[in-house]
CSV table of C-alpha atoms and ligand atoms in Angstrom, one decimal:
chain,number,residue,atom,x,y,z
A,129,UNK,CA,6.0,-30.0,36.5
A,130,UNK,CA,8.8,-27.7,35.1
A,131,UNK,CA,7.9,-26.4,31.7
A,132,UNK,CA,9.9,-26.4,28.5
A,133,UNK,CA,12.4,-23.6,27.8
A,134,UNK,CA,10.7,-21.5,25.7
A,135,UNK,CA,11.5,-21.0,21.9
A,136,UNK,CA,14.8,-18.4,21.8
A,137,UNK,CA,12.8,-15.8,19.7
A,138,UNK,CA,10.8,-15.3,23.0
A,139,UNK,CA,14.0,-14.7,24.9
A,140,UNK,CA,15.1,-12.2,21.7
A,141,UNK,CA,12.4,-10.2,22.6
A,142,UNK,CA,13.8,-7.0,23.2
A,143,UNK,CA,12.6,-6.2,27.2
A,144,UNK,CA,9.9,-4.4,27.8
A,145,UNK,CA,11.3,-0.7,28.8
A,146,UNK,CA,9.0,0.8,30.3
A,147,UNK,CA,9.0,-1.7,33.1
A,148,UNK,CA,11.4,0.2,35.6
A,149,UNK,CA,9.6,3.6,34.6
A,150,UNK,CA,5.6,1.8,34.7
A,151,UNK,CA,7.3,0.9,38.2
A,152,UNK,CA,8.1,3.9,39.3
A,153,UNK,CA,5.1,6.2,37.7
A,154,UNK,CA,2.3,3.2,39.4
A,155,UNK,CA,4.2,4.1,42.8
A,156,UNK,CA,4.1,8.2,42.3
A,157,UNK,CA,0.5,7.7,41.5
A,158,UNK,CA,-0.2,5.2,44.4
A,159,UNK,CA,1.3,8.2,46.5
A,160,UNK,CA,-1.5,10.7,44.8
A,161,UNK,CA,1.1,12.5,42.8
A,162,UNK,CA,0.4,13.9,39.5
A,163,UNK,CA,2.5,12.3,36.8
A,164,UNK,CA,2.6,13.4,34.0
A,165,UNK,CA,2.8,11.2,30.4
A,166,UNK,CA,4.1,12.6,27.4
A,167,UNK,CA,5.4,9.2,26.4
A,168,UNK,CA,2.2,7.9,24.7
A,169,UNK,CA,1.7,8.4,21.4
A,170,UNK,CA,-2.0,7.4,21.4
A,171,UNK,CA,-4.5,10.2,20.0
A,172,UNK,CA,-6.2,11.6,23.4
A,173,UNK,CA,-8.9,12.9,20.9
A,174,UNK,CA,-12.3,11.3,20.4
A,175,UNK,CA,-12.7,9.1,17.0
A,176,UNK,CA,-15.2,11.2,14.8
A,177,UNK,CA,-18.9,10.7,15.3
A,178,UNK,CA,-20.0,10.1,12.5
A,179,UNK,CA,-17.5,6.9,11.9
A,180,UNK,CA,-18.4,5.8,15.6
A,181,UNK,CA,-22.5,5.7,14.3
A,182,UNK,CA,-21.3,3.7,10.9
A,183,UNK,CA,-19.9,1.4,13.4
A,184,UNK,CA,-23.1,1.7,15.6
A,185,UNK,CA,-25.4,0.7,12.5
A,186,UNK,CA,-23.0,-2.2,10.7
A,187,UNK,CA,-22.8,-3.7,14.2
A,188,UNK,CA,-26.7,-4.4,13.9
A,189,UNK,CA,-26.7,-5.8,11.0
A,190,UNK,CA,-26.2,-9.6,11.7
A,191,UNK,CA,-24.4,-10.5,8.0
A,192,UNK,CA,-21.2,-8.6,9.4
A,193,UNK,CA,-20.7,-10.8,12.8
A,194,UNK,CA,-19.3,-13.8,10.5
A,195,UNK,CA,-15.6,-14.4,9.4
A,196,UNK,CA,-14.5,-11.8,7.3
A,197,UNK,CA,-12.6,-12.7,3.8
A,198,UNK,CA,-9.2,-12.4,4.1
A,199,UNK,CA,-8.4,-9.9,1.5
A,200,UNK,CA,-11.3,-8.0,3.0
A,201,UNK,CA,-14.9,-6.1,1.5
A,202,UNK,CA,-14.2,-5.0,-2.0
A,203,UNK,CA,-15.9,-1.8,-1.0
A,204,UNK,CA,-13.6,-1.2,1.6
A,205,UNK,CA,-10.5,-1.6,-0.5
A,206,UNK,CA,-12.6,0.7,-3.3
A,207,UNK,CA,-12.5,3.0,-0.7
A,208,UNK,CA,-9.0,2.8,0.1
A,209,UNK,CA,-8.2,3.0,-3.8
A,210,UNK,CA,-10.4,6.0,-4.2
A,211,UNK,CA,-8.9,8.2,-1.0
A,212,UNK,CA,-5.1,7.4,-2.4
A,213,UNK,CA,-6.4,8.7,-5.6
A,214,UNK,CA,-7.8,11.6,-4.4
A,215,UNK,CA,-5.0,12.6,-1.5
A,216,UNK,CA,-2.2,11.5,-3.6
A,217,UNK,CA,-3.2,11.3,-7.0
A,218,UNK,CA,-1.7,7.9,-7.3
A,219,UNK,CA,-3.9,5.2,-8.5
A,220,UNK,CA,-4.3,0.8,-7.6
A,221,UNK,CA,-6.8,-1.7,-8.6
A,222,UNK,CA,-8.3,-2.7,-5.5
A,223,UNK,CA,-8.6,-6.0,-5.9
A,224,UNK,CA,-4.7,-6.5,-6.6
A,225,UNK,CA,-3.0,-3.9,-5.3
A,226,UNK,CA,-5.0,-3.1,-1.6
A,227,UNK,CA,-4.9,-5.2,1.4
A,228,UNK,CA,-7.0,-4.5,4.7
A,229,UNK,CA,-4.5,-5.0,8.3
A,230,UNK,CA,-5.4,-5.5,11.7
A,231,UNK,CA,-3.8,-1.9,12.2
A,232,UNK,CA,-0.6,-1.8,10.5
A,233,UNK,CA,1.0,-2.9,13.3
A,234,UNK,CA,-0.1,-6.4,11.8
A,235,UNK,CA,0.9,-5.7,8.4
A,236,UNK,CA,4.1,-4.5,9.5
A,237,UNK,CA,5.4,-7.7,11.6
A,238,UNK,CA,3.7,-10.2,8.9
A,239,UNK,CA,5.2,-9.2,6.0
A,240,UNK,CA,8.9,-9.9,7.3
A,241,UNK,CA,7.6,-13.8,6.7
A,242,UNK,CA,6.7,-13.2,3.0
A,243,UNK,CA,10.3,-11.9,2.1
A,244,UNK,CA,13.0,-13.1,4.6
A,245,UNK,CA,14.3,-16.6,5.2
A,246,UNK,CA,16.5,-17.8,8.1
A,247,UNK,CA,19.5,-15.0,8.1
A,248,UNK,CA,18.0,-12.8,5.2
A,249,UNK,CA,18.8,-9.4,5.8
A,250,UNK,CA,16.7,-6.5,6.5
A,251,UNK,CA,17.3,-2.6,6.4
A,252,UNK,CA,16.1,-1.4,9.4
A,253,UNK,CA,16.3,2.7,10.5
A,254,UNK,CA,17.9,3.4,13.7
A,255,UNK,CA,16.1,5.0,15.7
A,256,UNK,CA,12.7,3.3,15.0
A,257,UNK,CA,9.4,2.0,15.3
A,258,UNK,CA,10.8,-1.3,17.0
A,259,UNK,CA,8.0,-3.7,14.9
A,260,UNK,CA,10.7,-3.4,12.2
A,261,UNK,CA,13.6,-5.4,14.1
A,262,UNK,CA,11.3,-7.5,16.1
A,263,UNK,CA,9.4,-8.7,13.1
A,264,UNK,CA,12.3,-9.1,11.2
A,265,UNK,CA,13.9,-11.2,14.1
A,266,UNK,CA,10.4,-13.4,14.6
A,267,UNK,CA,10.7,-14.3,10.7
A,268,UNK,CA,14.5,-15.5,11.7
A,269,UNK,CA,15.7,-12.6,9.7
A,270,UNK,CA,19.0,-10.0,10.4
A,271,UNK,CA,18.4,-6.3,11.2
A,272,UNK,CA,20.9,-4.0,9.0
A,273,UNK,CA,20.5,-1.3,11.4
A,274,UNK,CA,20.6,2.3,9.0
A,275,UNK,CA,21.4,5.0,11.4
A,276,UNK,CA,19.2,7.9,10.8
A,277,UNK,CA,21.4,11.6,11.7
A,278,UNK,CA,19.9,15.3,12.7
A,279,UNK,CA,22.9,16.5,9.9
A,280,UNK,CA,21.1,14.9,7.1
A,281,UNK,CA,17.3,15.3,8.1
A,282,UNK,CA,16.9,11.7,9.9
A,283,UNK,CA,17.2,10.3,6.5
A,284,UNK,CA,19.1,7.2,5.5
A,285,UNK,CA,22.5,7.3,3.5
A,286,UNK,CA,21.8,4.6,1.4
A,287,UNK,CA,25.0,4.8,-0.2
A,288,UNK,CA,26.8,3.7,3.0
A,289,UNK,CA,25.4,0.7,3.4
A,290,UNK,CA,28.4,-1.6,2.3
A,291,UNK,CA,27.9,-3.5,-1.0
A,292,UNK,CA,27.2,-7.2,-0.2
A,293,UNK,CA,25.0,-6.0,2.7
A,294,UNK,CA,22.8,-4.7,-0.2
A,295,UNK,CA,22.8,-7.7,-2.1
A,296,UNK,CA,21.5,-9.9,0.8
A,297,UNK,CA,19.2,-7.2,2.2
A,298,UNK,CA,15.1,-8.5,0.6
A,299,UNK,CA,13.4,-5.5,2.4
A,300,UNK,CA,14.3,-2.2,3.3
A,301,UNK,CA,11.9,-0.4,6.0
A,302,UNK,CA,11.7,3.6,6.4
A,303,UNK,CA,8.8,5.8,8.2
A,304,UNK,CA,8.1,9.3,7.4
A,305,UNK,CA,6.6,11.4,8.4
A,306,UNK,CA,8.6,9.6,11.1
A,307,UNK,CA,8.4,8.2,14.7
A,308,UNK,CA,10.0,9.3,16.7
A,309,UNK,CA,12.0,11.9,15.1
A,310,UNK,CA,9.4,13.6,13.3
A,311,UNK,CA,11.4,13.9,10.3
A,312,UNK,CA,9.7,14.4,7.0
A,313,UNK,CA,10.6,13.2,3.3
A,314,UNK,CA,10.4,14.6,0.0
A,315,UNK,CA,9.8,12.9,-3.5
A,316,UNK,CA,13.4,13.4,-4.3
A,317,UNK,CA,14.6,11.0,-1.5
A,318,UNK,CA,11.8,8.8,-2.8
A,319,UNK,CA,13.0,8.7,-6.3
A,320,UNK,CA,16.7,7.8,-4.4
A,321,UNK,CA,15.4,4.8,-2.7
A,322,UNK,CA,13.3,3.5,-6.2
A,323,UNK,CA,16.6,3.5,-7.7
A,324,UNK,CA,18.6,2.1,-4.5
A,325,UNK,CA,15.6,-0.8,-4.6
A,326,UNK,CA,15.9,-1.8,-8.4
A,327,UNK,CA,19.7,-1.9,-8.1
A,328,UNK,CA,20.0,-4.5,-5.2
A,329,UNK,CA,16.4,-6.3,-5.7
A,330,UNK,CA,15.0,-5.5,-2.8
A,331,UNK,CA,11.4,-5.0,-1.3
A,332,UNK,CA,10.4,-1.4,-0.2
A,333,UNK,CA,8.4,-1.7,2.4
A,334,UNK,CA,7.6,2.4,3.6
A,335,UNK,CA,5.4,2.8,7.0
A,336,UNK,CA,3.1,6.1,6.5
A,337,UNK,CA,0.9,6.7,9.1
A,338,UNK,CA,1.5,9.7,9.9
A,339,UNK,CA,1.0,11.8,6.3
A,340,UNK,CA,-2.4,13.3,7.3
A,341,UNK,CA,-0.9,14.0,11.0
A,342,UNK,CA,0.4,17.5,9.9
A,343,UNK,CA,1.3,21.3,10.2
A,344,UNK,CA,1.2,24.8,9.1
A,345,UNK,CA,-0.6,23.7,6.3
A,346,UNK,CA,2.3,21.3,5.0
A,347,UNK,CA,1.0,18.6,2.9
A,348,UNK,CA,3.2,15.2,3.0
A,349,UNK,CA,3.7,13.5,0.5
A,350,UNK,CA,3.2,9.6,0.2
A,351,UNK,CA,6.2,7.1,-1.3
A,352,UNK,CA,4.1,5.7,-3.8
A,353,UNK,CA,3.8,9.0,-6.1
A,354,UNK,CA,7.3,8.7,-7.4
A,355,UNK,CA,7.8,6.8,-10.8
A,356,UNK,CA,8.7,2.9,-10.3
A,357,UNK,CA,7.5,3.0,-6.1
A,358,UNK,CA,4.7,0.3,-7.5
A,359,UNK,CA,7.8,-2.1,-9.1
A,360,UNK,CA,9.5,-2.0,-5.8
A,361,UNK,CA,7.1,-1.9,-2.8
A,362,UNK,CA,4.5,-1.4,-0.8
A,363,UNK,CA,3.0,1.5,1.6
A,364,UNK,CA,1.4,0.8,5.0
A,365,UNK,CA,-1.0,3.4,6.2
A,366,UNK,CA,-3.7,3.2,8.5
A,367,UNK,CA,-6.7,4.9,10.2
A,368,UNK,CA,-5.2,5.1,13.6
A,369,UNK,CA,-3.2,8.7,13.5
A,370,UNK,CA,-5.3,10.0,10.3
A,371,UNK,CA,-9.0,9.7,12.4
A,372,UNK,CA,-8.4,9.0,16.2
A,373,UNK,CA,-8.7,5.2,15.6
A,374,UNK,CA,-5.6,3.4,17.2
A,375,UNK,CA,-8.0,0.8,19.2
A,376,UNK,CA,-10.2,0.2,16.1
A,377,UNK,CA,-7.7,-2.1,15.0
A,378,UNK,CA,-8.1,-1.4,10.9
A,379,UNK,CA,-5.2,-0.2,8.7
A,380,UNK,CA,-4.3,-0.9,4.8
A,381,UNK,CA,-1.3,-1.1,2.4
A,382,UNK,CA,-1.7,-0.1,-1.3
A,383,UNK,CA,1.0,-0.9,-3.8
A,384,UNK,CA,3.0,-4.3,-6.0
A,385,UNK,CA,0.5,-6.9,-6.6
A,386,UNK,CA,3.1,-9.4,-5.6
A,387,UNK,CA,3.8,-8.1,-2.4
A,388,UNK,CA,0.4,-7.9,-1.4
A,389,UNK,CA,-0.6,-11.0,-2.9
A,390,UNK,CA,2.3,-12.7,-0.4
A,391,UNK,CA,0.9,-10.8,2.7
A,392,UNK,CA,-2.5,-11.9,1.6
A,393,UNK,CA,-1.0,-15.6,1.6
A,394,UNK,CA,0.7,-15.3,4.8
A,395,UNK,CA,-2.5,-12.6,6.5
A,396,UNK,CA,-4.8,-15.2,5.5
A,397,UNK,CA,-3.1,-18.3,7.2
A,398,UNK,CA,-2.9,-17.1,10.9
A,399,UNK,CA,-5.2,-14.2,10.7
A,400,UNK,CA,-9.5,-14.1,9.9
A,401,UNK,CA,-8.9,-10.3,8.9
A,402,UNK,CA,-10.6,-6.9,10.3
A,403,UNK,CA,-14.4,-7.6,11.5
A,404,UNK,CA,-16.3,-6.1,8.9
A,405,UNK,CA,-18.3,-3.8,10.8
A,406,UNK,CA,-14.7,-2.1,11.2
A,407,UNK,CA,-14.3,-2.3,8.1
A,408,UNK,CA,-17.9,-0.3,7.0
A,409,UNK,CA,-16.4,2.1,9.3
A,410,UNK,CA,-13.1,2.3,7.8
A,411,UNK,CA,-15.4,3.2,4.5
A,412,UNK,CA,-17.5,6.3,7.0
A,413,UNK,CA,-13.8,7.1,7.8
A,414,UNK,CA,-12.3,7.7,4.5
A,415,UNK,CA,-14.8,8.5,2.1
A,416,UNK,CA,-16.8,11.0,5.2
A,417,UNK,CA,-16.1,14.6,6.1
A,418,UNK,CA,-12.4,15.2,6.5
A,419,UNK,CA,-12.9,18.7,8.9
A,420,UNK,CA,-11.6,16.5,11.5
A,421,UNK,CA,-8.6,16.1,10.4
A,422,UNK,CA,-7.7,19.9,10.5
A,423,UNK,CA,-9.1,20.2,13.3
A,424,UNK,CA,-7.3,17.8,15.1
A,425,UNK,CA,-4.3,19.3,13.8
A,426,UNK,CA,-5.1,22.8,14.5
A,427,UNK,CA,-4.8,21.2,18.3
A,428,UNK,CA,-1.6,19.3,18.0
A,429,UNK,CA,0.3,22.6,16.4
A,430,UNK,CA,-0.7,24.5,19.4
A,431,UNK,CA,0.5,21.8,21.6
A,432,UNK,CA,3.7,21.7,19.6
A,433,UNK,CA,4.1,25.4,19.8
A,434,UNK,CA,3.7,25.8,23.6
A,435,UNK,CA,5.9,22.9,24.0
A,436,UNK,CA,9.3,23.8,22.3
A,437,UNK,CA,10.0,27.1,23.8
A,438,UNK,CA,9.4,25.1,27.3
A,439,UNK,CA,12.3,22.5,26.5
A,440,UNK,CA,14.8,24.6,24.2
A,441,UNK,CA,14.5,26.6,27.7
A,442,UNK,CA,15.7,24.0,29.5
A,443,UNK,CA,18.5,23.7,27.1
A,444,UNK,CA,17.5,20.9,24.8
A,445,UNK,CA,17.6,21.6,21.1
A,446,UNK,CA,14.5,21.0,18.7
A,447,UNK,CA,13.8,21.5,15.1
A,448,UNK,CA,10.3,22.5,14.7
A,449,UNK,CA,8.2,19.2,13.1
A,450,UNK,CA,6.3,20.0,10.2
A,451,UNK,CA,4.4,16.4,10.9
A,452,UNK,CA,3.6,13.7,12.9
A,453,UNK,CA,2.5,13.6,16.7
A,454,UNK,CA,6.1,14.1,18.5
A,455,UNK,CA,9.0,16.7,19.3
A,456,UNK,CA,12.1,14.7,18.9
A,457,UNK,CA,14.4,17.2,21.5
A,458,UNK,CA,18.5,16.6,21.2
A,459,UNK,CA,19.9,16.6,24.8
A,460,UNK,CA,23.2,18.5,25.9
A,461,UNK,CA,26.2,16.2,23.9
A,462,UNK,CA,27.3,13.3,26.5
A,463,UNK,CA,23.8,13.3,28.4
A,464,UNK,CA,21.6,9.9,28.6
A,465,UNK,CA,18.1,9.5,27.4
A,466,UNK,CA,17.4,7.0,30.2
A,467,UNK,CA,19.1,8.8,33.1
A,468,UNK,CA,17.5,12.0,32.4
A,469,UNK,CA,13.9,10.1,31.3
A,470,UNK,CA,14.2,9.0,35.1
A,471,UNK,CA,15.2,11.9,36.8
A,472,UNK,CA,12.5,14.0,34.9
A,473,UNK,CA,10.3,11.9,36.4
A,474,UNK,CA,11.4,11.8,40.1
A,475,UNK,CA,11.9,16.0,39.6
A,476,UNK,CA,8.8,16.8,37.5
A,477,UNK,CA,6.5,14.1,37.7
A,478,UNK,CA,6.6,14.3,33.9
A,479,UNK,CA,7.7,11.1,31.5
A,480,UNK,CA,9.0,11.3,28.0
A,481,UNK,CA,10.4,8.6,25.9
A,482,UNK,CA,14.3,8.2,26.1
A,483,UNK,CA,15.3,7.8,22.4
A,484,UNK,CA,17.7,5.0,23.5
A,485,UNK,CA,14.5,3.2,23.3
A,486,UNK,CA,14.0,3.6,19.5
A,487,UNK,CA,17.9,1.7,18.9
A,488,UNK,CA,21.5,3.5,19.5
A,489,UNK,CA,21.0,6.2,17.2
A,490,UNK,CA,18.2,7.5,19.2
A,491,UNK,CA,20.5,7.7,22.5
A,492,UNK,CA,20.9,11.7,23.1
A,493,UNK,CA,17.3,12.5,22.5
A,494,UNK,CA,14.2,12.4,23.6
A,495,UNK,CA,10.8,11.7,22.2
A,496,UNK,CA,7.3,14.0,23.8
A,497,UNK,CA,4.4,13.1,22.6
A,498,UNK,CA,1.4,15.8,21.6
A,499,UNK,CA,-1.1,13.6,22.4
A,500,UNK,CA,-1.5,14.9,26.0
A,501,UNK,CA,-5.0,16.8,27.2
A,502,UNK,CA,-4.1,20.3,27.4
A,503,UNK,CA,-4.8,21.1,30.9
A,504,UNK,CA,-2.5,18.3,31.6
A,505,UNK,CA,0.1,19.7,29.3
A,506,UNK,CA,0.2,23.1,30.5
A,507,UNK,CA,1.1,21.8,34.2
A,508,UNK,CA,3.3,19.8,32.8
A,509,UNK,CA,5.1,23.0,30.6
A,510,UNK,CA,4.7,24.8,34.0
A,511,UNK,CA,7.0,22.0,35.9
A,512,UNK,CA,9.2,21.8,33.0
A,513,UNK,CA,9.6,25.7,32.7
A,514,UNK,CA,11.4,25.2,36.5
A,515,UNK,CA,13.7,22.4,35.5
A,516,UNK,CA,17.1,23.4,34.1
A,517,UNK,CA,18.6,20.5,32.4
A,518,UNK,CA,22.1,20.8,33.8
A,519,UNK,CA,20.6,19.9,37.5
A,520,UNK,CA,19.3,16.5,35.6
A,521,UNK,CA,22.5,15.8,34.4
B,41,PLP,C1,1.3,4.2,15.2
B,41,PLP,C2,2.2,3.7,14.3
B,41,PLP,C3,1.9,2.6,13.4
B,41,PLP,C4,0.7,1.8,13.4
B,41,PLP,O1,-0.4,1.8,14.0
B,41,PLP,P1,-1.6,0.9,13.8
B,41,PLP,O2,-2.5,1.3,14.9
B,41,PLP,O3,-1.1,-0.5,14.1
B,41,PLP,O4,-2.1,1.1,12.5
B,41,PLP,C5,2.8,2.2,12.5
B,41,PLP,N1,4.0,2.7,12.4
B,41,PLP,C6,4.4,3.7,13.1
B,41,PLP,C7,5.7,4.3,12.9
B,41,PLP,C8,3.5,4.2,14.1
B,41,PLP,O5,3.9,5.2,14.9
């Protein structure tokens, strides 16, 4: 018995692309070769130990097995309140203005359904995390793609996006410290997009994971310290990047009560929220020791810094990023992410991300990912030191 066509957002999907390289990678290692991955962005480091034994104890205690509330423990989004406070020296009432996610992931693809009706618009950066478009798409929304340029630091030009785009644009999306460019923001582009947001009406909705993922003792800075951020938005962060936690499944957004009162709405509909043993641990995580985090970044500026001389020998170009877990390398003008993606692999046994991948802006780069063990990541510099880009082109 045939079964019905399936619904056209399934079909909108963007493919999988990683198929043709998973393909090809599964074979090589089939073989017994030694690939190589610098295309996951997945922290290879342990969560902390002492979150992993809050977890340990709140799973014994049988009152956190049930349902969780929607909106979460109060203590957790107390917590949450009280770190923002602390880090960023901005302050929300956590019973209005915090909101547990599954990871932000979850956040980030709900809260296209609190703002965008069929053909509402959303600003979308180009290259970018793809749960922006996709989300936007699921909610029968329209990507405004805003391409983001190496000439103007990977930020948006928010006055180019033409006038009645604007006006029909509910949510405007942008990521720093950023994937996959690893471009970071200031305040003053901040205060730009506040005032780009009250003139139009429209929903900020910035994606921060990566603010405590940093270097060389640079501190980012998070959207909701400038002046009017709260009348405009909200800020997704998350414990994933910050402690090691991407499978835990537990992130948060702080920010407008009405936004987060919508996402609550809409959260508490199709979801039953983060288990709260998570949770408890989400508390360990954020209110615990925070040597770890230096720690951990003390290891990915190493990485970075045996990784750039490597590929701007090969003849790629990189700006040194001051955050986040990736290089974002510019290719020779005219070359193709995907075709030289592939032929790393065949000549190197080493995959990086082809920044095609993160929309059209992207094409030209590529994306490496410091969250490779370093033994692995020196044989992999060692292959790459014998490459010479213009034979892969
Ligand atoms: C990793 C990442 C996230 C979210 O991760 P979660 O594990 O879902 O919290 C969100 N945005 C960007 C840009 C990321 O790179």
């Amino acid at each position: 018995m045939p079964l019905p066509e399936q619904a056209r957002r399934v079909a909108q999907l963007p493919p999988y692309l990683f198929v043709e390289v998973t393909r090809k990678i599964n074979e090589k290692r089939a073989r017994g070769e030694d690939v190589i991955s610098l295309a996951i962005g997945d922290p290879d480091l342990p969560s902390p130990p002492h979150i992993i034994s809050a977890l340990v104890t709140s799973l014994e205690d049988v009152a956190n097995h049930r349902y969780p509330e929607s909106d979460g423990l109060p203590a957790f989004r107390r917590s949450v309140a009280d770190w923002y406070k602390k880090r960023f020296g901005v302050e929300f009432d956590p019973d209005t203005e915090v909101l547990p996610t599954i990871g932000s992931k979850e956040g980030i693809a709900h809260i296209a359904w609190c703002y965008l009706d069929q053909g509402d618009i959303a600003l979308v950066p180009d290259p970018g995390y793809p749960v922006y478009s996709v989300g936007t798409m699921l909610a029968g929304g329209e990507s405004y793609y805003m391409p983001l340029h190496r000439e103007t630091g990977f930020l948006p030009d928010l006055d180019a996006i033409p006038e009645d785009v604007a006006r029909k644009a509910k949510l405007l999306w942008i990521n720093y410290p950023n994937n996959p460019t690893a471009a970071v923001a200031e305040l003053d582009f901040y205060e730009r997009v506040v005032e780009f947001a009250k003139k139009y009406d429209i929903v900020v909705c910035h994606d921060g994971p990566y603010t405590e993922v940093a270097f060389d003792g640079y501190k980012p800075v998070s959207f909701m310290q400038v002046d009017g951020a709260k009348d405009v938005g909200i800020e997704f962060h998350s414990l994933s990047k910050s402690y090691n936690m991407t499978g835990w499944r537990i992130g948060m957004t702080v920010g407008n009560a009405e936004v987060t009162n919508a996402l609550m709405r809409i959260k508490s509909n199709v979801d039953s929220g983060v288990f709260q043993a998570v949770q408890l641990a989400g508390i360990a995580a954020l209110e615990g020791p925070q040597d770890t985090i230096n720690h951990h970044n003390a290891v990915y500026q190493a990485r970075r810094d045996k990784l750039i001389p490597v590929l701007r020998k090969m003849g790629l170009e990189v700006d040194p990023p001051k955050a986040s877990l990736y290089v974002w390398a510019k290719l020779p003008d005219g070359a193709l992410s995907g075709d030289f993606a592939s032929r790393l692999i065949e000549e190197a046994n080493v995959v990086v991300t082809p920044g095609r991948g993160y929309g059209e802006a992207g094409e030209g780069y590529i994306r490496c990912s410091l969250t490779v063990g370093d033994d692995a990541l020196d044989r992999a510099l060692e292959r790459l030191s014998n490459v010479n880009v213009s034979d892969l082109l």
